[in-house]
Amino acid sequence: MLRGKTAVITGGTRGIGLAIARCFAENGADVALIATRRSESAEANVTELASTGRRVKLYVCDVRDNAAVERTTAEIAEDFGRIDILVNNAGITRDGLLPGLGEADINDVIDVNLKGTIWVTKAFLRGFVKQRAGVIINLSSVVGLMGNSGQTNYAASKAGVIGFTKSVAKEYGRRNVRCNAIAPGYIATDMTAALSEEATEQIAKQLPLGRLGKPEDVAALALFLASDLASYITGEVIAVDGGMYV
Ligand code: NDP
């Protein structure tokens, strides 16, 4: 479905980003991954992805740092040439009730989730506009749609991603650049690993589909949105949440 395409995936070394990278590579895309570190497990995942026969490379870059994002974008363009797909997946949580959130808890979450998405999009958009083609997929969250107690900072960042997605879709649709957001519910990754077994069971019980999501559930939608099957879809926010936000 993505043969001959090149995708850039931020936070592609773990969790949902890794599942998207695997799914894209299995479907014929070369992938450039961005993460904050070159850990042993990140390197092992890159090696595993490359076993699909596709070109895979990891770039260390903090998406909060606009100058570093610009440098990394130039490096990726030099290594891979044309980029077709950008997935803004890097994200963090710093949960707590609002009075207890420190400045860093608020700044970090907004800086990575929202501003990071803006910096990376801005950097790759130039190429997309020039080639009159590009696909952008932003990872929001159902929390950005419905809010969540204990996640005011995170919900604000993810709601911001939705406004950003719709605006990019309007601003660049005429240049054949599509921009959509995915709003996952509870997906089993490092991000949700802190939940106790009891809390996880409680959440699963309340979901219409009765289970937490897997990273692969999200990757399947990302593949569809990245492919030409979605060539008339832009500015949408699609939930992958087992019915959580019905
Ligand atoms: P993980 O915590 O498993 O992985 C996060 C990834 O983002 C890592 O690869 C990490 O890289 C990267 N990252 C974090 N900060 C930065 C940064 N400053 N610069 C570059 N890369 C960074 O997260 P998930 O896979 O669970 O989540 C992926 C996305 O989906 C996030 O945007 C999240 O908010 C969203 N989401 C997740 C849900 C869930 O239930 N899991 C639900 C709803 C939305 P490194 O390893 O180097 O730290």
mmCIF file of C-alpha atoms and ligand atoms in Angstrom:
data_model
loop_
_atom_site.group_PDB
_atom_site.id
_atom_site.type_symbol
_atom_site.label_atom_id
_atom_site.label_comp_id
_atom_site.label_asym_id
_atom_site.label_seq_id
_atom_site.Cartn_x
_atom_site.Cartn_y
_atom_site.Cartn_z
ATOM 1 C CA MET A 1 0.000 0.000 0.000
ATOM 2 C CA LEU A 2 2.949 2.338 0.543
ATOM 3 C CA ARG A 3 5.449 0.941 -1.944
ATOM 4 C CA GLY A 4 7.960 3.574 -3.023
ATOM 5 C CA LYS A 5 6.946 5.994 -0.255
ATOM 6 C CA THR A 6 9.087 7.377 2.546
ATOM 7 C CA ALA A 7 7.652 8.093 5.981
ATOM 8 C CA VAL A 8 9.016 10.043 8.930
ATOM 9 C CA ILE A 9 7.695 8.948 12.325
ATOM 10 C CA THR A 10 8.471 10.865 15.507
ATOM 11 C CA GLY A 11 8.651 8.686 18.610
ATOM 12 C CA GLY A 12 8.916 5.690 16.306
ATOM 13 C CA THR A 13 11.129 3.577 18.548
ATOM 14 C CA ARG A 14 8.495 2.378 21.030
ATOM 15 C CA GLY A 15 4.781 1.831 21.505
ATOM 16 C CA ILE A 16 2.363 3.193 18.930
ATOM 17 C CA GLY A 17 5.086 4.852 16.830
ATOM 18 C CA LEU A 18 6.982 1.583 16.540
ATOM 19 C CA ALA A 19 3.820 -0.291 15.521
ATOM 20 C CA ILE A 20 3.178 2.339 12.832
ATOM 21 C CA ALA A 21 6.786 2.069 11.619
ATOM 22 C CA ARG A 22 6.506 -1.722 11.434
ATOM 23 C CA CYS A 23 3.177 -1.569 9.612
ATOM 24 C CA PHE A 24 4.466 1.027 7.125
ATOM 25 C CA ALA A 25 7.691 -0.929 6.456
ATOM 26 C CA GLU A 26 5.734 -4.172 5.984
ATOM 27 C CA ASN A 27 3.614 -2.289 3.461
ATOM 28 C CA GLY A 28 6.590 -1.123 1.424
ATOM 29 C CA ALA A 29 7.632 2.229 2.913
ATOM 30 C CA ASP A 30 11.129 3.342 3.878
ATOM 31 C CA VAL A 31 11.069 4.900 7.338
ATOM 32 C CA ALA A 32 13.012 7.559 9.188
ATOM 33 C CA LEU A 33 12.445 7.464 12.938
ATOM 34 C CA ILE A 34 12.949 10.328 15.360
ATOM 35 C CA ALA A 35 13.465 9.773 19.109
ATOM 36 C CA THR A 36 15.297 11.424 21.980
ATOM 37 C CA ARG A 37 17.865 8.645 22.416
ATOM 38 C CA ARG A 38 19.678 5.837 20.732
ATOM 39 C CA SER A 39 18.963 3.231 23.419
ATOM 40 C CA GLU A 40 19.799 -0.430 23.026
ATOM 41 C CA SER A 41 16.144 -1.314 22.557
ATOM 42 C CA ALA A 42 15.684 1.506 20.009
ATOM 43 C CA GLU A 43 18.649 0.164 17.992
ATOM 44 C CA ALA A 44 17.272 -3.390 18.247
ATOM 45 C CA ASN A 45 13.901 -2.185 16.959
ATOM 46 C CA VAL A 46 15.567 -0.419 14.015
ATOM 47 C CA THR A 47 17.407 -3.645 13.133
ATOM 48 C CA GLU A 48 14.152 -5.597 13.362
ATOM 49 C CA LEU A 49 12.361 -3.074 11.119
ATOM 50 C CA ALA A 50 15.175 -3.227 8.563
ATOM 51 C CA SER A 51 14.634 -6.999 8.300
ATOM 52 C CA THR A 52 11.553 -6.141 6.209
ATOM 53 C CA GLY A 53 14.036 -5.145 3.498
ATOM 54 C CA ARG A 54 13.091 -1.471 3.711
ATOM 55 C CA ARG A 55 15.472 1.348 4.497
ATOM 56 C CA VAL A 56 15.193 2.348 8.163
ATOM 57 C CA LYS A 57 17.212 4.964 10.010
ATOM 58 C CA LEU A 58 17.017 6.468 13.493
ATOM 59 C CA TYR A 59 17.640 10.170 14.116
ATOM 60 C CA VAL A 60 18.138 11.545 17.615
ATOM 61 C CA CYS A 61 16.266 14.812 17.998
ATOM 62 C CA ASP A 62 14.180 16.427 20.712
ATOM 63 C CA VAL A 63 11.052 17.730 18.982
ATOM 64 C CA ARG A 64 10.856 20.563 21.530
ATOM 65 C CA ASP A 65 13.959 22.088 19.971
ATOM 66 C CA ASN A 66 12.984 23.854 16.737
ATOM 67 C CA ALA A 67 16.595 24.349 15.601
ATOM 68 C CA ALA A 68 17.338 20.645 16.130
ATOM 69 C CA VAL A 69 14.155 19.755 14.227
ATOM 70 C CA GLU A 70 15.296 21.933 11.286
ATOM 71 C CA ARG A 71 18.736 20.247 11.282
ATOM 72 C CA THR A 72 17.265 16.762 11.482
ATOM 73 C CA THR A 73 14.762 17.480 8.698
ATOM 74 C CA ALA A 74 17.611 18.567 6.421
ATOM 75 C CA GLU A 75 19.580 15.431 7.335
ATOM 76 C CA ILE A 76 16.607 13.165 6.597
ATOM 77 C CA ALA A 77 15.974 14.909 3.272
ATOM 78 C CA GLU A 78 19.626 14.428 2.323
ATOM 79 C CA ASP A 79 19.548 10.728 3.272
ATOM 80 C CA PHE A 80 16.147 9.779 1.858
ATOM 81 C CA GLY A 81 15.339 12.420 -0.770
ATOM 82 C CA ARG A 82 11.603 12.860 -1.147
ATOM 83 C CA ILE A 83 9.462 12.454 1.975
ATOM 84 C CA ASP A 84 5.803 11.510 1.441
ATOM 85 C CA ILE A 85 4.352 10.915 4.907
ATOM 86 C CA LEU A 86 4.876 12.521 8.309
ATOM 87 C CA VAL A 87 3.511 10.981 11.509
ATOM 88 C CA ASN A 88 3.686 13.267 14.532
ATOM 89 C CA ASN A 89 3.522 10.620 17.220
ATOM 90 C CA ALA A 90 6.036 11.718 19.887
ATOM 91 C CA GLY A 91 4.171 12.438 23.079
ATOM 92 C CA ILE A 92 4.452 12.461 26.857
ATOM 93 C CA THR A 93 2.225 12.678 29.939
ATOM 94 C CA ARG A 94 2.863 14.438 33.262
ATOM 95 C CA ASP A 95 -0.367 13.644 35.063
ATOM 96 C CA GLY A 96 -1.716 15.195 38.256
ATOM 97 C CA LEU A 97 -4.465 17.437 39.543
ATOM 98 C CA LEU A 98 -4.060 20.998 38.304
ATOM 99 C CA PRO A 99 -2.976 22.613 41.596
ATOM 100 C CA GLY A 100 -0.175 20.056 41.878
ATOM 101 C CA LEU A 101 1.203 20.529 38.385
ATOM 102 C CA GLY A 102 4.465 22.447 38.320
ATOM 103 C CA GLU A 103 5.570 24.760 35.528
ATOM 104 C CA ALA A 104 7.748 22.014 34.052
ATOM 105 C CA ASP A 105 4.821 19.538 34.010
ATOM 106 C CA ILE A 106 2.791 21.978 31.968
ATOM 107 C CA ASN A 107 5.560 23.308 29.724
ATOM 108 C CA ASP A 108 7.017 19.881 28.904
ATOM 109 C CA VAL A 109 3.669 18.425 27.859
ATOM 110 C CA ILE A 110 2.707 21.428 25.722
ATOM 111 C CA ASP A 111 6.238 21.686 24.298
ATOM 112 C CA VAL A 112 6.463 18.039 23.210
ATOM 113 C CA ASN A 113 2.874 17.204 22.288
ATOM 114 C CA LEU A 114 1.698 20.445 20.732
ATOM 115 C CA LYS A 115 4.683 22.636 19.891
ATOM 116 C CA GLY A 116 6.772 19.617 18.829
ATOM 117 C CA THR A 117 4.009 18.683 16.386
ATOM 118 C CA ILE A 118 4.002 22.247 15.063
ATOM 119 C CA TRP A 119 7.811 22.459 14.643
ATOM 120 C CA VAL A 120 8.094 19.127 12.849
ATOM 121 C CA THR A 121 5.114 19.823 10.592
ATOM 122 C CA LYS A 122 6.478 23.263 9.711
ATOM 123 C CA ALA A 123 9.844 21.752 8.794
ATOM 124 C CA PHE A 124 8.455 19.044 6.476
ATOM 125 C CA LEU A 125 5.615 21.111 5.041
ATOM 126 C CA ARG A 126 7.980 23.085 2.809
ATOM 127 C CA GLY A 127 8.876 19.902 0.898
ATOM 128 C CA PHE A 128 5.246 18.763 0.742
ATOM 129 C CA VAL A 129 4.127 22.100 -0.702
ATOM 130 C CA LYS A 130 6.962 22.114 -3.220
ATOM 131 C CA GLN A 131 6.186 18.596 -4.454
ATOM 132 C CA ARG A 132 2.424 19.276 -4.294
ATOM 133 C CA ALA A 133 1.879 16.114 -2.269
ATOM 134 C CA GLY A 134 2.131 15.055 1.335
ATOM 135 C CA VAL A 135 0.316 13.274 4.121
ATOM 136 C CA ILE A 136 0.441 14.366 7.749
ATOM 137 C CA ILE A 137 -0.965 12.239 10.568
ATOM 138 C CA ASN A 138 -1.029 13.712 14.066
ATOM 139 C CA LEU A 139 -1.507 11.647 17.212
ATOM 140 C CA SER A 140 -4.085 13.361 19.371
ATOM 141 C CA SER A 141 -6.086 11.488 22.026
ATOM 142 C CA VAL A 142 -9.714 10.904 23.029
ATOM 143 C CA VAL A 143 -8.721 12.971 26.058
ATOM 144 C CA GLY A 144 -8.318 15.920 23.675
ATOM 145 C CA LEU A 145 -11.980 15.465 22.717
ATOM 146 C CA MET A 146 -13.572 14.615 26.060
ATOM 147 C CA GLY A 147 -11.133 15.936 28.695
ATOM 148 C CA ASN A 148 -9.924 13.899 31.659
ATOM 149 C CA SER A 149 -9.506 14.535 35.351
ATOM 150 C CA GLY A 150 -5.799 14.505 36.217
ATOM 151 C CA GLN A 151 -4.750 15.325 32.654
ATOM 152 C CA THR A 152 -5.538 19.023 32.167
ATOM 153 C CA ASN A 153 -2.115 19.702 30.639
ATOM 154 C CA TYR A 154 -2.250 16.634 28.380
ATOM 155 C CA ALA A 155 -5.871 17.259 27.295
ATOM 156 C CA ALA A 156 -5.033 20.869 26.437
ATOM 157 C CA SER A 157 -2.049 19.765 24.336
ATOM 158 C CA LYS A 158 -4.078 17.112 22.502
ATOM 159 C CA ALA A 159 -7.038 19.449 21.892
ATOM 160 C CA GLY A 160 -4.478 21.897 20.495
ATOM 161 C CA VAL A 161 -3.270 19.195 18.104
ATOM 162 C CA ILE A 162 -6.834 18.883 16.789
ATOM 163 C CA GLY A 163 -7.138 22.624 16.079
ATOM 164 C CA PHE A 164 -3.718 22.546 14.447
ATOM 165 C CA THR A 165 -4.658 19.533 12.295
ATOM 166 C CA LYS A 166 -7.837 21.141 10.987
ATOM 167 C CA SER A 167 -6.060 24.416 10.247
ATOM 168 C CA VAL A 168 -3.231 22.728 8.332
ATOM 169 C CA ALA A 169 -5.845 20.756 6.382
ATOM 170 C CA LYS A 170 -7.541 24.022 5.383
ATOM 171 C CA GLU A 171 -4.327 25.913 4.675
ATOM 172 C CA TYR A 172 -2.674 23.218 2.476
ATOM 173 C CA GLY A 173 -5.507 21.166 0.959
ATOM 174 C CA ARG A 174 -5.119 23.060 -2.329
ATOM 175 C CA ARG A 175 -1.477 21.961 -2.429
ATOM 176 C CA ASN A 176 -2.581 18.340 -2.159
ATOM 177 C CA VAL A 177 -1.361 18.023 1.430
ATOM 178 C CA ARG A 178 -3.741 16.053 3.642
ATOM 179 C CA CYS A 179 -3.658 16.367 7.415
ATOM 180 C CA ASN A 180 -5.656 14.165 9.793
ATOM 181 C CA ALA A 181 -5.552 13.268 13.474
ATOM 182 C CA ILE A 182 -5.922 9.952 15.245
ATOM 183 C CA ALA A 183 -7.466 9.970 18.713
ATOM 184 C CA PRO A 184 -6.515 6.760 20.505
ATOM 185 C CA GLY A 185 -8.221 5.645 23.705
ATOM 186 C CA TYR A 186 -6.338 3.399 26.162
ATOM 187 C CA ILE A 187 -3.596 1.624 24.261
ATOM 188 C CA ALA A 188 -1.218 -0.777 26.023
ATOM 189 C CA THR A 189 2.231 0.877 25.793
ATOM 190 C CA ASP A 190 4.878 2.240 28.190
ATOM 191 C CA MET A 191 2.655 5.310 28.541
ATOM 192 C CA THR A 192 -0.157 3.321 30.152
ATOM 193 C CA ALA A 193 2.073 0.719 31.856
ATOM 194 C CA ALA A 194 1.924 2.635 35.139
ATOM 195 C CA LEU A 195 -1.756 1.694 35.545
ATOM 196 C CA SER A 196 -2.301 -1.127 38.028
ATOM 197 C CA GLU A 197 -3.808 -4.394 36.803
ATOM 198 C CA GLU A 198 -6.945 -3.544 38.747
ATOM 199 C CA ALA A 199 -7.251 -0.086 37.137
ATOM 200 C CA THR A 200 -6.682 -1.610 33.700
ATOM 201 C CA GLU A 201 -9.422 -4.185 34.286
ATOM 202 C CA GLN A 202 -11.768 -1.457 35.523
ATOM 203 C CA ILE A 203 -11.158 0.601 32.361
ATOM 204 C CA ALA A 204 -11.573 -2.409 30.061
ATOM 205 C CA LYS A 205 -14.904 -3.276 31.703
ATOM 206 C CA GLN A 206 -16.298 0.158 30.876
ATOM 207 C CA LEU A 207 -15.335 0.020 27.189
ATOM 208 C CA PRO A 208 -17.948 -1.210 24.673
ATOM 209 C CA LEU A 209 -15.318 -3.500 23.123
ATOM 210 C CA GLY A 210 -14.252 -4.696 26.579
ATOM 211 C CA ARG A 211 -10.487 -4.479 26.133
ATOM 212 C CA LEU A 212 -7.615 -2.046 25.960
ATOM 213 C CA GLY A 213 -6.288 -1.268 22.494
ATOM 214 C CA LYS A 214 -3.053 -2.554 20.998
ATOM 215 C CA PRO A 215 -0.540 -0.327 19.189
ATOM 216 C CA GLU A 216 -1.391 -2.321 16.043
ATOM 217 C CA ASP A 217 -5.024 -1.137 16.268
ATOM 218 C CA VAL A 218 -3.765 2.422 15.841
ATOM 219 C CA ALA A 219 -1.211 1.488 13.176
ATOM 220 C CA ALA A 220 -3.973 0.039 10.963
ATOM 221 C CA LEU A 221 -5.719 3.417 10.823
ATOM 222 C CA ALA A 222 -2.429 5.239 10.237
ATOM 223 C CA LEU A 223 -1.758 2.933 7.270
ATOM 224 C CA PHE A 224 -5.171 3.680 5.798
ATOM 225 C CA LEU A 225 -4.791 7.447 6.287
ATOM 226 C CA ALA A 226 -1.295 7.402 4.797
ATOM 227 C CA SER A 227 -2.409 5.447 1.744
ATOM 228 C CA ASP A 228 -4.169 6.612 -1.399
ATOM 229 C CA LEU A 229 -7.328 4.891 -0.124
ATOM 230 C CA ALA A 230 -7.762 8.019 2.029
ATOM 231 C CA SER A 231 -6.988 10.484 -0.760
ATOM 232 C CA TYR A 232 -10.261 12.415 -0.185
ATOM 233 C CA ILE A 233 -10.002 12.539 3.613
ATOM 234 C CA THR A 234 -8.505 15.575 5.324
ATOM 235 C CA GLY A 235 -9.086 17.570 8.519
ATOM 236 C CA GLU A 236 -10.626 14.558 10.268
ATOM 237 C CA VAL A 237 -10.144 13.312 13.815
ATOM 238 C CA ILE A 238 -10.724 9.575 13.996
ATOM 239 C CA ALA A 239 -10.899 7.724 17.303
ATOM 240 C CA VAL A 240 -9.374 4.274 17.837
ATOM 241 C CA ASP A 241 -10.744 3.733 21.305
ATOM 242 C CA GLY A 242 -12.888 0.599 21.545
ATOM 243 C CA GLY A 243 -15.977 2.802 21.733
ATOM 244 C CA MET A 244 -14.768 4.873 24.710
ATOM 245 C CA TYR A 245 -15.990 8.155 23.241
ATOM 246 C CA VAL A 246 -19.298 7.126 21.755
HETATM 247 P P1 NDP B 1 5.371 5.868 24.481
HETATM 248 O O1 NDP B 1 5.603 6.542 25.791
HETATM 249 O O2 NDP B 1 5.322 4.385 24.442
HETATM 250 O O3 NDP B 1 6.473 6.368 23.400
HETATM 251 C C1 NDP B 1 6.686 7.726 23.216
HETATM 252 C C2 NDP B 1 7.620 7.945 22.066
HETATM 253 O O4 NDP B 1 7.774 9.375 21.880
HETATM 254 C C3 NDP B 1 9.012 7.398 22.299
HETATM 255 O O5 NDP B 1 9.540 6.871 21.109
HETATM 256 C C4 NDP B 1 9.805 8.618 22.750
HETATM 257 O O6 NDP B 1 11.182 8.551 22.433
HETATM 258 C C5 NDP B 1 9.153 9.720 21.893
HETATM 259 N N1 NDP B 1 9.368 11.038 22.477
HETATM 260 C C6 NDP B 1 8.962 11.496 23.692
HETATM 261 N N2 NDP B 1 9.373 12.762 23.875
HETATM 262 C C7 NDP B 1 10.051 13.124 22.752
HETATM 263 C C8 NDP B 1 10.728 14.297 22.345
HETATM 264 N N3 NDP B 1 10.800 15.384 23.139
HETATM 265 N N4 NDP B 1 11.327 14.315 21.125
HETATM 266 C C9 NDP B 1 11.282 13.231 20.319
HETATM 267 N N5 NDP B 1 10.658 12.074 20.649
HETATM 268 C C10 NDP B 1 10.049 12.022 21.868
HETATM 269 O O7 NDP B 1 4.006 6.512 23.923
HETATM 270 P P2 NDP B 1 2.768 5.819 23.167
HETATM 271 O O8 NDP B 1 3.261 4.945 22.084
HETATM 272 O O9 NDP B 1 1.837 5.295 24.170
HETATM 273 O O10 NDP B 1 2.060 7.121 22.541
HETATM 274 C C11 NDP B 1 2.329 7.587 21.229
HETATM 275 C C12 NDP B 1 1.423 8.770 20.947
HETATM 276 O O11 NDP B 1 0.059 8.398 21.074
HETATM 277 C C13 NDP B 1 1.636 9.943 21.916
HETATM 278 O O12 NDP B 1 1.502 11.157 21.242
HETATM 279 C C14 NDP B 1 0.503 9.758 22.912
HETATM 280 O O13 NDP B 1 0.160 10.965 23.544
HETATM 281 C C15 NDP B 1 -0.596 9.241 21.998
HETATM 282 N N6 NDP B 1 -1.617 8.500 22.728
HETATM 283 C C16 NDP B 1 -1.316 7.354 23.433
HETATM 284 C C17 NDP B 1 -2.296 6.695 24.130
HETATM 285 C C18 NDP B 1 -2.029 5.440 24.903
HETATM 286 O O14 NDP B 1 -2.958 4.966 25.564
HETATM 287 N N7 NDP B 1 -0.842 4.861 24.863
HETATM 288 C C19 NDP B 1 -3.679 7.201 24.148
HETATM 289 C C20 NDP B 1 -3.888 8.388 23.374
HETATM 290 C C21 NDP B 1 -2.887 9.006 22.691
HETATM 291 P P3 NDP B 1 12.270 8.093 23.557
HETATM 292 O O15 NDP B 1 12.155 6.610 23.632
HETATM 293 O O16 NDP B 1 13.549 8.564 23.001
HETATM 294 O O17 NDP B 1 11.856 8.758 24.838
#
